[in-house]
Coordinates of C-alpha atoms (C1' of nucleotides) in Angstrom, one line a residue:
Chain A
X1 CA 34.5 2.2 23.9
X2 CA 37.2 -0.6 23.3
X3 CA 40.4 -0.9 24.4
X4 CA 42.2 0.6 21.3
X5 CA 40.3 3.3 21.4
X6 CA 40.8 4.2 25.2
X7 CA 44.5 3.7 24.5
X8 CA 44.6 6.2 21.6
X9 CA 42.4 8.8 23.2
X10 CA 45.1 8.2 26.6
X11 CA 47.9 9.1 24.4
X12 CA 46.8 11.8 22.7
X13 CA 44.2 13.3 25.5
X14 CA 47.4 15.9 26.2
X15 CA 46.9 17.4 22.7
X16 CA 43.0 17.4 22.7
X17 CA 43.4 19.9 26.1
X18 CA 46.3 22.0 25.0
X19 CA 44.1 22.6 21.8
X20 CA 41.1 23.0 23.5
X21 CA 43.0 25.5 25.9
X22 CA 44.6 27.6 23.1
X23 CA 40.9 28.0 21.4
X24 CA 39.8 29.0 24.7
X25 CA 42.5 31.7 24.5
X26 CA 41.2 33.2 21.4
X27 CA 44.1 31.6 19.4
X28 CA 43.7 30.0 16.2
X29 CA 45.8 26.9 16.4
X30 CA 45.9 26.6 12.3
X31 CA 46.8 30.2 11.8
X32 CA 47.5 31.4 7.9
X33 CA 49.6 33.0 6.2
X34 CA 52.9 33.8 7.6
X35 CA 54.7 36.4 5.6
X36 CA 58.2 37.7 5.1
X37 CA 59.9 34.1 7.1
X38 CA 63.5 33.7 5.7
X39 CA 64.9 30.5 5.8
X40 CA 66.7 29.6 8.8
X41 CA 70.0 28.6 6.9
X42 CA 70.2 32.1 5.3
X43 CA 69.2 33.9 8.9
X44 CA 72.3 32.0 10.2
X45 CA 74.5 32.8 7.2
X46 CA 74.2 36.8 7.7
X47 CA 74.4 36.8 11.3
X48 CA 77.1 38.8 12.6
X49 CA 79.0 38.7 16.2
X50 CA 78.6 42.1 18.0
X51 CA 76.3 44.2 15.8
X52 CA 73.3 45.5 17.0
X53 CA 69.7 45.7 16.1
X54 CA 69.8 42.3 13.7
X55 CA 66.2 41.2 13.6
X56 CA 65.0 37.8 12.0
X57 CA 61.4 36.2 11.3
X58 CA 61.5 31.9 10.7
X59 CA 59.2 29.7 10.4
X60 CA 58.7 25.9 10.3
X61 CA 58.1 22.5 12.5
X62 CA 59.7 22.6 16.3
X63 CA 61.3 19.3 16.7
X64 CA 63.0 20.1 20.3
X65 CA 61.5 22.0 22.7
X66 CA 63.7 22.6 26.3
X67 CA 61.6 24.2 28.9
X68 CA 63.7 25.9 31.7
X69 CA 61.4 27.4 33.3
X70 CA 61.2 30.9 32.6
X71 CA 63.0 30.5 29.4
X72 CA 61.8 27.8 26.6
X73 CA 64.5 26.8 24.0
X74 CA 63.2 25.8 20.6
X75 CA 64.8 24.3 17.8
X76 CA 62.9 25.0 14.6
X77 CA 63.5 23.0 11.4
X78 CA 62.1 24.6 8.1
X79 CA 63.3 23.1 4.8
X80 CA 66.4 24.7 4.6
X81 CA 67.6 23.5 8.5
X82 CA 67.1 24.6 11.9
X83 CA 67.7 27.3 14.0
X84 CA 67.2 27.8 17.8
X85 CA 64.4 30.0 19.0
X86 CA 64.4 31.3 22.5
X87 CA 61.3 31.8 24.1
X88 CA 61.8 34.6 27.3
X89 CA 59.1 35.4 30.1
X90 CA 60.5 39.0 30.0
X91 CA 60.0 39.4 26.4
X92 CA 56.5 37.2 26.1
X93 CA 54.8 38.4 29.5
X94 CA 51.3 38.6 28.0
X95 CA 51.5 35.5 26.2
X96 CA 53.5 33.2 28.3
X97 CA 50.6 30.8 28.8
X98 CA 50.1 30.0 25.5
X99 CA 53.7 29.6 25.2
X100 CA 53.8 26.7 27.7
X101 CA 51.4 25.0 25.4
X102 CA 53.5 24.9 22.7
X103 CA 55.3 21.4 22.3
X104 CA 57.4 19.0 19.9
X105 CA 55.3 18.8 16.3
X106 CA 54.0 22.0 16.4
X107 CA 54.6 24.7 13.0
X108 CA 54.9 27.9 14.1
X109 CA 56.3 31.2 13.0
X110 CA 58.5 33.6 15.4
X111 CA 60.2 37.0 14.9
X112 CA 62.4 38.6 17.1
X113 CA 66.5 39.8 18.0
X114 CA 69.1 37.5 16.5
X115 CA 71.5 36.8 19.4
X116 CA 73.5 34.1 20.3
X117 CA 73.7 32.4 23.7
X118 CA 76.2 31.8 26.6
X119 CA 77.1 28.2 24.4
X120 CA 77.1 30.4 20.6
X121 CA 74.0 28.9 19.1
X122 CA 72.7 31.5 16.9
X123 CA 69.0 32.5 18.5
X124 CA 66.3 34.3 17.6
X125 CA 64.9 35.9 21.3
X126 CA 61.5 36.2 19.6
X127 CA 59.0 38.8 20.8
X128 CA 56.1 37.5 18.3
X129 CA 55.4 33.8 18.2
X130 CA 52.5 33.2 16.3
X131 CA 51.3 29.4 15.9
X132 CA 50.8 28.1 12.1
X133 CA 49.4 24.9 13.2
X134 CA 48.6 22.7 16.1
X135 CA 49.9 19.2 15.9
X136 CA 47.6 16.7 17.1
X137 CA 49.9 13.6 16.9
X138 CA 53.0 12.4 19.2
X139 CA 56.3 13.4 17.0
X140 CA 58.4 10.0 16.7
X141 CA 61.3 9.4 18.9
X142 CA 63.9 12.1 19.3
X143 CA 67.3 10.4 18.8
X144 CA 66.3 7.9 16.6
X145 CA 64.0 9.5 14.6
X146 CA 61.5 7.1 12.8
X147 CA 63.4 4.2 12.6
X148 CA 60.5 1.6 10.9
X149 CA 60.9 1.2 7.3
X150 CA 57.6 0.3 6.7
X151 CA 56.2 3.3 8.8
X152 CA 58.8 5.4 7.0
X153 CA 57.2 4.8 3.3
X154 CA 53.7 4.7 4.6
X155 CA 54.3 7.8 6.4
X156 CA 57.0 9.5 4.3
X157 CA 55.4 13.0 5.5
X158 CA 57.1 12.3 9.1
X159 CA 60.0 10.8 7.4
X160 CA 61.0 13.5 6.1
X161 CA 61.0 16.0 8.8
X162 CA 61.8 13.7 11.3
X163 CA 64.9 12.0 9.5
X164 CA 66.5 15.1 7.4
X165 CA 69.0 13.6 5.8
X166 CA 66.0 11.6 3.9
X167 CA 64.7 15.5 3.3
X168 CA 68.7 15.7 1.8
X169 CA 68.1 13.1 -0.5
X170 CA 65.3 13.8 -2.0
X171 CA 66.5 17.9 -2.4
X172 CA 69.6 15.9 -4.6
X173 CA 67.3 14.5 -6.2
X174 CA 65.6 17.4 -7.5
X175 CA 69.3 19.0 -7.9
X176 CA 70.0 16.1 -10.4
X177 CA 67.1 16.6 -12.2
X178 CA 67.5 20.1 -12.7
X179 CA 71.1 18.9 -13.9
X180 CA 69.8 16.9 -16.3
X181 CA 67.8 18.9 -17.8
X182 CA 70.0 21.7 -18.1
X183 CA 72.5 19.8 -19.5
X184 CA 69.9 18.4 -22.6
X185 CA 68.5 22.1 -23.1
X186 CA 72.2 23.0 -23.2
X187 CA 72.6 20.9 -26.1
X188 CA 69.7 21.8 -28.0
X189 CA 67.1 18.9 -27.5
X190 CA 63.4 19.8 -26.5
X191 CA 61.5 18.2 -23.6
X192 CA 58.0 17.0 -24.5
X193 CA 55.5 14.7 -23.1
X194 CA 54.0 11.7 -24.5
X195 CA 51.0 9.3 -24.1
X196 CA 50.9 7.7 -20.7
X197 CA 47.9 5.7 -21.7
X198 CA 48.6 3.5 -24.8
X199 CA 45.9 1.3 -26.5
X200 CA 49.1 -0.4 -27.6
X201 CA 52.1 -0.6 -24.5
X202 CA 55.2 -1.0 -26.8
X203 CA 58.5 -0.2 -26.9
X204 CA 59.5 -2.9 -24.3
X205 CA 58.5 -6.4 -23.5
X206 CA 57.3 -6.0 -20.0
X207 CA 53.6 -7.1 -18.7
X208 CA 51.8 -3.3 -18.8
X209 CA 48.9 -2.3 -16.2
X210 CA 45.7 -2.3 -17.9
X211 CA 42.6 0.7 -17.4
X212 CA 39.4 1.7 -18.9
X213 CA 38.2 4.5 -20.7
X214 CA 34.4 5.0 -19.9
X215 CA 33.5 7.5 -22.5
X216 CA 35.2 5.5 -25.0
X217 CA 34.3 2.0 -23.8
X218 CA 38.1 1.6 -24.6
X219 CA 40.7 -0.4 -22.5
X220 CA 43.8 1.4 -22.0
X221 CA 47.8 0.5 -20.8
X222 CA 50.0 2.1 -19.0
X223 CA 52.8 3.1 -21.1
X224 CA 56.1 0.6 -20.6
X225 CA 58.2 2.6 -22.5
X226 CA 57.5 6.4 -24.3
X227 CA 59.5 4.9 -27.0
X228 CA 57.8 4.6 -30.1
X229 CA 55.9 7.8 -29.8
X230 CA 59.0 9.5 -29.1
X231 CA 60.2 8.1 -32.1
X232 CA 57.1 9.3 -34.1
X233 CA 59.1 12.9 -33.0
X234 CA 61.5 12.2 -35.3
X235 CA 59.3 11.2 -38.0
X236 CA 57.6 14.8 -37.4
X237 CA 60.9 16.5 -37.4
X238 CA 61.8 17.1 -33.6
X239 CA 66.0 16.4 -34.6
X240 CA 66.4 16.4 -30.3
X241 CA 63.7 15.5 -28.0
X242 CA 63.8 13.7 -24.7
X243 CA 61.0 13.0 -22.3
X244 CA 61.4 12.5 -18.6
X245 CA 58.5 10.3 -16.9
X246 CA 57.0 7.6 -15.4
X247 CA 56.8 3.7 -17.1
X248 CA 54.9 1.3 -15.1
X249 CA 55.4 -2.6 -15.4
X250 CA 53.4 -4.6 -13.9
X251 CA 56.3 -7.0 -12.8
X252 CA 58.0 -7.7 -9.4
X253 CA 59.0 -5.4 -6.6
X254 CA 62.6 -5.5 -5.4
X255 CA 65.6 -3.1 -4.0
X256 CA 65.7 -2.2 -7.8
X257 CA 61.8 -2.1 -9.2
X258 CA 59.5 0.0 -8.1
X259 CA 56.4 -0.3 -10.2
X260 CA 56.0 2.7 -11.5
X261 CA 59.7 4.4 -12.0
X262 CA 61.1 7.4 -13.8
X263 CA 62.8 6.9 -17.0
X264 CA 64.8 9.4 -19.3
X265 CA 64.2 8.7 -23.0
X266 CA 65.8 10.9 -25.7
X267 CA 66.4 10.8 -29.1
X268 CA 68.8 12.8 -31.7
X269 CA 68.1 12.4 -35.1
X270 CA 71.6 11.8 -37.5
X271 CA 73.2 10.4 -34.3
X272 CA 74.2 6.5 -33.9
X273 CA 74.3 4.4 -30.5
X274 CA 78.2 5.8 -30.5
X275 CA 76.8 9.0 -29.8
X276 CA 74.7 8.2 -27.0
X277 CA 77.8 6.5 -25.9
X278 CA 79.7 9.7 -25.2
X279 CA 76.7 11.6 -24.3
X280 CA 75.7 8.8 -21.3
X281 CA 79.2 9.5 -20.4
X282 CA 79.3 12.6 -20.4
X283 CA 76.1 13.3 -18.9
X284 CA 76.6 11.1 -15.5
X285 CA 80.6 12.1 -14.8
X286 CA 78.8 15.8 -14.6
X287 CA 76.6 14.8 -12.2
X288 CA 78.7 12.6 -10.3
X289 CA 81.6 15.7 -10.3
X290 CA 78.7 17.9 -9.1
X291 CA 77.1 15.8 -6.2
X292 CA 79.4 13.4 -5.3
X293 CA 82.9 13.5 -3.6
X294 CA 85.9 12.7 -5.3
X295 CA 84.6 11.2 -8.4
X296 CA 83.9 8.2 -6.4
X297 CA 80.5 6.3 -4.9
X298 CA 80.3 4.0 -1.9
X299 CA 77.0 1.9 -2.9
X300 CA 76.6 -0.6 -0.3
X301 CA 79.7 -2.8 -0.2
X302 CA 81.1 -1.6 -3.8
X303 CA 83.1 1.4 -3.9
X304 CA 81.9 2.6 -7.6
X305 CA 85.0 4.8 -9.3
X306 CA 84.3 6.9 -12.4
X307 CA 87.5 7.5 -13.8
X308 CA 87.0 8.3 -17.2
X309 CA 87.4 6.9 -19.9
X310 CA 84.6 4.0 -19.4
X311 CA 84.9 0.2 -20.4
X312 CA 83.4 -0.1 -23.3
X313 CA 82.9 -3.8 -23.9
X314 CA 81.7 -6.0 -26.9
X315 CA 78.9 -8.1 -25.4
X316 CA 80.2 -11.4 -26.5
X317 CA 83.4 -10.7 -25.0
X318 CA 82.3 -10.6 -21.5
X319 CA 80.3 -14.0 -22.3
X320 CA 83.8 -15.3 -22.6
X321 CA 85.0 -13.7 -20.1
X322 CA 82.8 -13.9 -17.0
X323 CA 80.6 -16.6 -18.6
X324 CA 83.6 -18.8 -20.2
X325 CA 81.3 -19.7 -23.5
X326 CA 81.7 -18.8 -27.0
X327 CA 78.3 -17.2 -28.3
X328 CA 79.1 -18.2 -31.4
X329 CA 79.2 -22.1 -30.1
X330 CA 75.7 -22.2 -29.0
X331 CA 76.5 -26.0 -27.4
X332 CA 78.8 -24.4 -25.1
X333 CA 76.2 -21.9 -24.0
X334 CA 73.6 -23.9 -23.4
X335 CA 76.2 -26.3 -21.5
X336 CA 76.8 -23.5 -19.1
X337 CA 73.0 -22.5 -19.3
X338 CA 72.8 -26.5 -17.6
X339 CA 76.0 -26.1 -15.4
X340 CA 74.3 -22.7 -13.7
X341 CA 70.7 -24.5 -13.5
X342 CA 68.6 -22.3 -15.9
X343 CA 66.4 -23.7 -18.1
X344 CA 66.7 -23.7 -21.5
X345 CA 64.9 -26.3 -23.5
X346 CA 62.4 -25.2 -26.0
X347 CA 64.1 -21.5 -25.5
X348 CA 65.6 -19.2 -28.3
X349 CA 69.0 -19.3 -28.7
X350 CA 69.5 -15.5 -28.3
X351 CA 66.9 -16.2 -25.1
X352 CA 69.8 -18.7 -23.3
X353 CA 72.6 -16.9 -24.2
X354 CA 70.8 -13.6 -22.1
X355 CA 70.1 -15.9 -19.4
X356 CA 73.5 -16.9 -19.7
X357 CA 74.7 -13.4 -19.8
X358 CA 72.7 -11.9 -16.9
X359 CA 73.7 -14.4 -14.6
X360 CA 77.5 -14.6 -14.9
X361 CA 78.3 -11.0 -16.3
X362 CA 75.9 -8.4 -14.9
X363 CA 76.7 -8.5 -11.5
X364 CA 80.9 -7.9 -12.2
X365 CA 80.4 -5.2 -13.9
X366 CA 80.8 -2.6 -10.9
X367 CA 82.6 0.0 -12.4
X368 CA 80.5 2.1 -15.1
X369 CA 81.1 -0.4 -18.5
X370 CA 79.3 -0.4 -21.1
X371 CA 78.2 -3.3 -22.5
X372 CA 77.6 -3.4 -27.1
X373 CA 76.8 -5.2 -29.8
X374 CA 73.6 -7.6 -28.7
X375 CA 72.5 -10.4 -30.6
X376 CA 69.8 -8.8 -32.7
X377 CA 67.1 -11.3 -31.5
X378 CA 67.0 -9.5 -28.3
X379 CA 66.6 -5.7 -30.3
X380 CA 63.7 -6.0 -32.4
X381 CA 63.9 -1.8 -32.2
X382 CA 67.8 -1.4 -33.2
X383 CA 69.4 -1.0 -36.4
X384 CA 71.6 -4.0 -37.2
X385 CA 75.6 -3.6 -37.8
X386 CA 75.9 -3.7 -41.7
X387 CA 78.5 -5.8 -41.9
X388 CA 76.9 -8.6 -39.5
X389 CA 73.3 -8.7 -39.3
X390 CA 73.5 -11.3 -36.6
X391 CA 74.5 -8.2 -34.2
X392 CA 72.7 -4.7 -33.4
X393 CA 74.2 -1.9 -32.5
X394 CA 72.6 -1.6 -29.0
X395 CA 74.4 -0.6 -25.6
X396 CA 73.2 -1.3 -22.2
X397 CA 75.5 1.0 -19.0
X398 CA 76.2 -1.4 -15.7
X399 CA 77.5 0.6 -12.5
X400 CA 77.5 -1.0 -9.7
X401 CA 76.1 -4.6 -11.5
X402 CA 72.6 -2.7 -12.0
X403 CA 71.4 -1.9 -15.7
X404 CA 71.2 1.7 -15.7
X405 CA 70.9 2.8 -19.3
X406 CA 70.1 1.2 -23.0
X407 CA 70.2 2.8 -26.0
X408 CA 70.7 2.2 -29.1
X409 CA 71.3 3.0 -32.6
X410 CA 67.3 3.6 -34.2
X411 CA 66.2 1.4 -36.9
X412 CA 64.3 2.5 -39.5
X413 CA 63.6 0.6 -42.1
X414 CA 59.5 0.1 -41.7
X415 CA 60.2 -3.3 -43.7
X416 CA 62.7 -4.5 -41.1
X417 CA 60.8 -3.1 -38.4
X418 CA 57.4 -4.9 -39.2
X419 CA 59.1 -8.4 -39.5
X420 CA 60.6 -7.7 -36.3
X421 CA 57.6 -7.2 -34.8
X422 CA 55.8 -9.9 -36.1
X423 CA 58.8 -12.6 -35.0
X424 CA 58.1 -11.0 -31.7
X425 CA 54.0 -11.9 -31.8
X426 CA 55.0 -14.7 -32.5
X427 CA 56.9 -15.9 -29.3
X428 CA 54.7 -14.0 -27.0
X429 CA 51.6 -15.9 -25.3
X430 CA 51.0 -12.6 -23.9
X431 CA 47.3 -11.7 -25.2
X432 CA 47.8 -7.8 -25.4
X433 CA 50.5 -7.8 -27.7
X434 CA 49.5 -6.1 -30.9
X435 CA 51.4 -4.6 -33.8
X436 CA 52.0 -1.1 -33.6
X437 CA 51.1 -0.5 -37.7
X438 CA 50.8 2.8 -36.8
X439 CA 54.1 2.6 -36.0
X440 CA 55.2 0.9 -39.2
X441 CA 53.6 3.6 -40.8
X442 CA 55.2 6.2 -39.3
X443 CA 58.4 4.5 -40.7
X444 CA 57.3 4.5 -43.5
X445 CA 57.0 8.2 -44.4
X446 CA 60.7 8.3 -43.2
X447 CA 62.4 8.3 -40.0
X448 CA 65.7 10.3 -39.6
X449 CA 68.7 7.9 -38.5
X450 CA 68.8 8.4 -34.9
X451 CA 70.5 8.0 -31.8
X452 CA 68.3 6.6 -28.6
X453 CA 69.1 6.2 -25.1
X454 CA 67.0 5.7 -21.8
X455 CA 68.2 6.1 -18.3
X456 CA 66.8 5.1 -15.3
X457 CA 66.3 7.9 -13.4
X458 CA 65.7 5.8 -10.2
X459 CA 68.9 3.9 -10.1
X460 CA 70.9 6.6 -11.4
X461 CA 69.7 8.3 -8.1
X462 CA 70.3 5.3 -5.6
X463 CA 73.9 5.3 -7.3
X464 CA 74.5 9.3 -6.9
X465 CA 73.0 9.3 -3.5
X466 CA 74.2 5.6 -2.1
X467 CA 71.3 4.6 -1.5
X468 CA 70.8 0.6 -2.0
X469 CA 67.2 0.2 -2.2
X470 CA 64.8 2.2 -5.2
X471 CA 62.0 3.2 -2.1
X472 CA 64.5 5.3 -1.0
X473 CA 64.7 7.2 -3.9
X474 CA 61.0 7.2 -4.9
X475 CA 58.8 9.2 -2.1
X476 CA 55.8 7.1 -2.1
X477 CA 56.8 3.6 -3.6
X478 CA 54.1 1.0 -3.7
X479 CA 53.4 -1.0 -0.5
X480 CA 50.5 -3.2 0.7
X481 CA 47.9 -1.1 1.9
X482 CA 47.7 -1.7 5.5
X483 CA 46.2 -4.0 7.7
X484 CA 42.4 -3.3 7.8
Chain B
rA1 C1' 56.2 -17.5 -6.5
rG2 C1' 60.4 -19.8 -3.1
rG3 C1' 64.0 -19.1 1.1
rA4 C1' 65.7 -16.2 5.5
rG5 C1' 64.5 -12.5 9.1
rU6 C1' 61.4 -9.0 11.8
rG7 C1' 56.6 -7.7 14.4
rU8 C1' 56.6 -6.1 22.6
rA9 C1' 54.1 1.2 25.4
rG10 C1' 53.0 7.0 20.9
rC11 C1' 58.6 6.4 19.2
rU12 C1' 63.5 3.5 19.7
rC13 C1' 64.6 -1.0 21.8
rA14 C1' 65.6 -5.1 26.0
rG15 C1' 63.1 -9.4 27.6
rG16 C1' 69.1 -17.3 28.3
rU17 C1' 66.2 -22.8 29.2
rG18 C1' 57.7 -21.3 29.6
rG19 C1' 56.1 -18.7 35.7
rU20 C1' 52.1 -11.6 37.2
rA21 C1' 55.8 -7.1 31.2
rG22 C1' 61.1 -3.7 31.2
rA23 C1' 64.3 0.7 29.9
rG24 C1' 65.2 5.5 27.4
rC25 C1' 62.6 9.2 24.9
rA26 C1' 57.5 11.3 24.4
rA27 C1' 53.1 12.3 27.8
rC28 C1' 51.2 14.1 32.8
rG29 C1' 52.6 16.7 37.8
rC30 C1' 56.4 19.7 40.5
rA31 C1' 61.1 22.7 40.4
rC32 C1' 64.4 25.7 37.3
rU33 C1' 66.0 32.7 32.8
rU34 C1' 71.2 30.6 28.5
rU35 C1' 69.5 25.0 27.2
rU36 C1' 71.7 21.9 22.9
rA37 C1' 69.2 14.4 23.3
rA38 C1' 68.6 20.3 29.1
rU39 C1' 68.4 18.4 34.2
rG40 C1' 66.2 16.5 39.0
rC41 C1' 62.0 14.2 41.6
rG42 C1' 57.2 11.9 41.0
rU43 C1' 52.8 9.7 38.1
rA44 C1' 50.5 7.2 34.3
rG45 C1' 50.8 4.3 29.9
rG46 C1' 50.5 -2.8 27.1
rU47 C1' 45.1 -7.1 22.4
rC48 C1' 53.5 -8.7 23.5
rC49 C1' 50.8 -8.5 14.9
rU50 C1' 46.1 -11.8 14.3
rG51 C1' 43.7 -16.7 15.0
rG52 C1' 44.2 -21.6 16.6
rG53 C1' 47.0 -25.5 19.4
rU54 C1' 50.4 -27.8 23.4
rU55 C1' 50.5 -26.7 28.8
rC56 C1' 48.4 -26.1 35.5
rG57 C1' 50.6 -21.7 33.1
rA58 C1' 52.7 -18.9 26.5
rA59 C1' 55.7 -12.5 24.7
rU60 C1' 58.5 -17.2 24.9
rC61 C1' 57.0 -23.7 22.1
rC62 C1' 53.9 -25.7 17.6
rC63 C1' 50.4 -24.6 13.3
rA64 C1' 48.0 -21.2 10.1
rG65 C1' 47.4 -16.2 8.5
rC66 C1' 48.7 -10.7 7.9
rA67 C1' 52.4 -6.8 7.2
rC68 C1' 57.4 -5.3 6.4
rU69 C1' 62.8 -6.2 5.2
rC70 C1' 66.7 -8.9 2.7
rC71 C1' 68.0 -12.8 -0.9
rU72 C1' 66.4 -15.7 -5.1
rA73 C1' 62.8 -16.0 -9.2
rC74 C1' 60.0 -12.8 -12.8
rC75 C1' 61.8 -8.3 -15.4
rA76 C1' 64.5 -6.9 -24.0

RNA sequence: AGGAGUGUAGCUCAGGUGGUAGAGCAACGCACUUUUAAUGCGUAGGUCCUGGGUUCGAAUCCCAGCACUCCUACCA
C-alpha cells in the first residue's frame, strides 16, 4: 500500500466503520423511497406559533450537525432550503445509536412535531429518522463552503449543495427559461428542434467540431448555428418558430465562451430586423423587471441600467464616434487599424473596418445599444437596405460591452444568397466549408420575408444573474480532464 | 497561442531574508437535553502539484512540465 493510499483510507476509515456499524444494525444505509417529504421552505411557511398537533416530514442532505449530548441538532438542506431537525434521546430511545452515527453529508428523511426552540428556529422534534443514503466522503469546509474554482466545475455536484446561492443561480436560470419561453408561446411562435449534426455546419463562420457516422461511413459537424434549417421553417410554412439549444465552436475558452453554449434562434416570417428590434427589447426588460431589482444590474464593475427606450445606433456612427474614422474613407480606417496595432494588409476592407470596430466600440457600449446597419460583406445571410446595397439591415445588442444578440432582416433571394455564399468560399482556407445548395434551393421555392434574431442564452444569464464568468452559468463547462 | 497569478492536512487558509510544517473547520476520544459556524478538554492527520537543478540544508531560490484563474489573441 503507498502513501496516498494510506492517507485516503486514514481520512475516510471513520465512514468505512460508521457504515459498517449501521449494516451491522440491520440498517440499510441507501434506503429508498421516501414518501410524502414536503419541502422544508413550505413546512416553515405554514408553521404557526402556539397551535398544537402540527406534524412535518422533510427530507434532504444534513450539512450541520450539533451533538449536545442527549440532544442532536440538524440542519437539513433539500432544494428548496433548510430546516433544523432535532434529534431527542427521549423521543429516539431505541434508535439512539444509530443516531450518533449520523454526520455532516448524510441524506436522510425525518418526520416528527413542528416546534420551535428556546432561540425560535422552526424544528421538526422527529420521532422517525430514516437514512436515504450514507455519505462516504468528507463534506467540504463549513464556513467557506468549496471555495476552489477548479474543484467547483469538476465537482459541481458538491457545489451546489455546499454553496446554495450557486443552487440559486442555476434555479434563475431555469426561471428565465421558462420566461422565455412563455413569452414566445405567448406570441404565437412554435418551438422545434433542429439538426445538431450537420454534414454542412453553416449559418456562421466559426471552426465546427467534427464526428463520424459509422453506419453511414459519413463525417458529421456539430451544428454552429440552427440557422439555415430554421430558415427551411419558413420555406415549409412555420410563420413563428424559434429553437432553444446548444451550438458548439470549436474556438477559444474565455469568461465569455464556453464551447458548447445555449443559443435562442427564432424566426417570424413578414417581419423585418425592426421587428426583432422591439421584440429583443421587449423580451429582456421582462426578464430583467421579473428577476432583477430595480431595473438595474451590477456586472462586475459596470452598473448595467435598462431604462427603456434602448440606444439604437447606426453602426458607422459609433466608428466615428468611439473609433474617430469615417467608414466611408477606408484610408482613415485602416490608419487607425495601424495606430491600434492590428493587422490589416492583404485584409477585406469590410474585414479592417470590424477589427476596427470591435476594438474601439464594443467594449463602451455598457448600457443595452443596439448596434445597425453592417457593411454587407460581413452579412452574407441578411437582406440588403434597398436604397444602399453597400449596408444590410442586420443588428447586433451590446450590454455590458458583450455581444448578446444578432439578428437580422432574412434574405431571400436564392440568387443573392448563392453569390453570397460563394464570395464567402472564396476567402475561407477553411477545408469544410461547402455550399449549402440545399439551401439555395430551399430559397428558391420561396422563402417568406422574415425577421431573425439569436440570443445568447449564456450571457444573457451571466448579465441577469451578475455573474462575470460563462462557467458560472453553464453547470458542467469544459475543463481539462484532470491530472492522471 | 502570449502575458500575469495560483497550487501547503479531507476543506478554508497562514508560512519576511533557505534551517525538523502551522491554524480553524472536518475526523477520532471524553463531557454536555434547546444548539445555530454549539462549546470545553485531549488525540491523530503532510509526496508542501510533478520532475530536475543550486546548496551542508529547499514549501521557500533556479529550470522544465501539469492543472486552474484572470488578461490578451482567436471568435460574422
Amino acid at each position: 500500500m503507498n502513501m496516498e493510499h494510506q492517507k485516503m483510507s486514514n481520512i475516510e476509515q471513520a465512514r468505512e466503520d460508521k457504515l459498517r456499524a449501521i449494516k451491522q444494525m440491520g440498517i440499510d444505509p441507501y434506503g429508498g423511497r421516501y414518501e410524502i417529504a414536503e419541502a422544508s421552505a413550505e413546512v416553515k411557511a405554514r408553521y404557526k406559533d402556539n397551535e398544537e398537533g402540527q406534524k412535518a416530514r422533510c427530507a434532504g442532505r444534513i450539512v450541520l450537525l450539533r451533538d449536545i449530548g442527549k440532544l442532536i441538532f440538524i440542519t437539513l438542506r433539500d432544494s428548496s432550503g433548510t430546516i433544523q431537525i432535532g434529534l431527542s434521546k427521549s423521543l429516539l430511545e431505541a434508535q439512539w445509536k444509530f443516531m450518533k452515527l449520523l454526520e455532516a453529508g448524510d441524506i436522510i428523511g425525518a418526520a416528527g412535531q413542528l416546534g420551535k426552540t428556546k432561540t425560535g428556529e422552526i424544528t421538526i422534534w422527529a420521532d422517525e429518522v430514516v437514512l436515504l443514503s450514507k455519505s462516504m466522503l468528507p463534506p467540504p469546509e463549513k464556513w467557506h463552503g468549496l471555495a476552489d474554482i477548479d474543484l467547483r466545475y469538476r465537482q459541481r455536484y458538491v457545489d451546489l449543495w455546499a454553496n446554495p446561492e450557486v443552487m440559486e443561480r442555476f434555479k434563475k436560470r431555469a426561471a428565465i427559461l421558462r420566461t422565455i419561453r412563455e413569452f414566445l408561446t405567448g406570441r404565437g411562435f412554435m418551438e422545434v428542434e433542429t439538426p445538431m449534426m450537420q454534414t454542412i455546419a453553416g449559418g456562421a463562420a466559426a471552426k465546427p467540431f467534427i464526428t463520424h457516422h459509422n453506419t453511414l461511413d459519413l463525417d458529421l459537424f456539430l451544428r454552429i448555428a440552427p440557422e439555415l434549417f430554421l430558415k427551411r421553417l419558413l420555406v415549409g410554412g412555420m410563420e413563428k418558430v424559434f429553437e432553444i439549444n446548444r451550438n458548439f465552436r470549436n474556438e477559444g475558452l474565455s469568461t465569455r465562451h464556453n464551447p458548447e453554449f445555449t443559443m435562442l434562434e427564432l424566426y417570424e416570417a413578414y417581419a423585418d430586423y425592426n421587428v426583432m428590434m422591439d421584440l429583443t427589447e421587449e423580451l429582456i426588460c421582462l426578464l430583467v423587471d421579473k428577476y432583477c431589482t430595480g431595473g438595474k444590474v451590477q456586472f462586475g464593475e459596470m452598473a448595467v441600467d435598462f431604462e427603456r427606450p434602448w440606444r439604437r445606433a447606426i453602426y458607422a456612427q459609433l466608428l466615428k464616434e468611439y473609433g474617430g474614422c469615417d467608414i466611408e474613407n477606408i484610408q482613415s480606417v485602416r490608419a487607425k487599424a495601424t495606430e491600434l496595432g492590428i493587422e490589416h494588409k492583404n485584409m477585406d476592407d469590410a474585414v479592417v473596418i470590424n477589427g476596427v470596430f470591435e476594438a474601439t466600440v464594443e467594449k463602451n457600449l455598457i448600457k443595452p445599444t443596439f448596434v445597425k446597419d453592417y457593411p454587407a460583406a460581413l452579412c452574407p445571410l441578411t437582406k440588403r437596405k434597398k436604397d444602399r446595397p453597400g449596408i444590410a439591415e442586420r443588428f447586433e445588442l451590446y450590454i455590458a460591452g458583450m455581444e448578446l444578440a444578432n439578428a437580422y432582416t432574412e434574405l431571400n433571394d436564392p440568387a443573392v444568397q448563392e453569390e453570397n455564399f460563394r464570395l464567402q468560399l472564396k476567402g475561407q482556407h477553411e477545408t469544410m466549408a461547402k455550399m449549402d445548395e440545399d439551401f439555395v434551393t430551399a430559397l428558391k421555392y420561396g422563402m417568406p420575408p422574415a425577421g431573425g434574431l439569436g440570443i445568447g442564452i449564456d450571457r444573457l444569464i451571466m448579465i441577469l444573474t451578475g455573474a462575470t464568468s460563462i462557467r458560472d452559468v453553464v453547470l458542467f463547462p469544459l475543463l481539462k480532464p484532470a491530472k492522471p
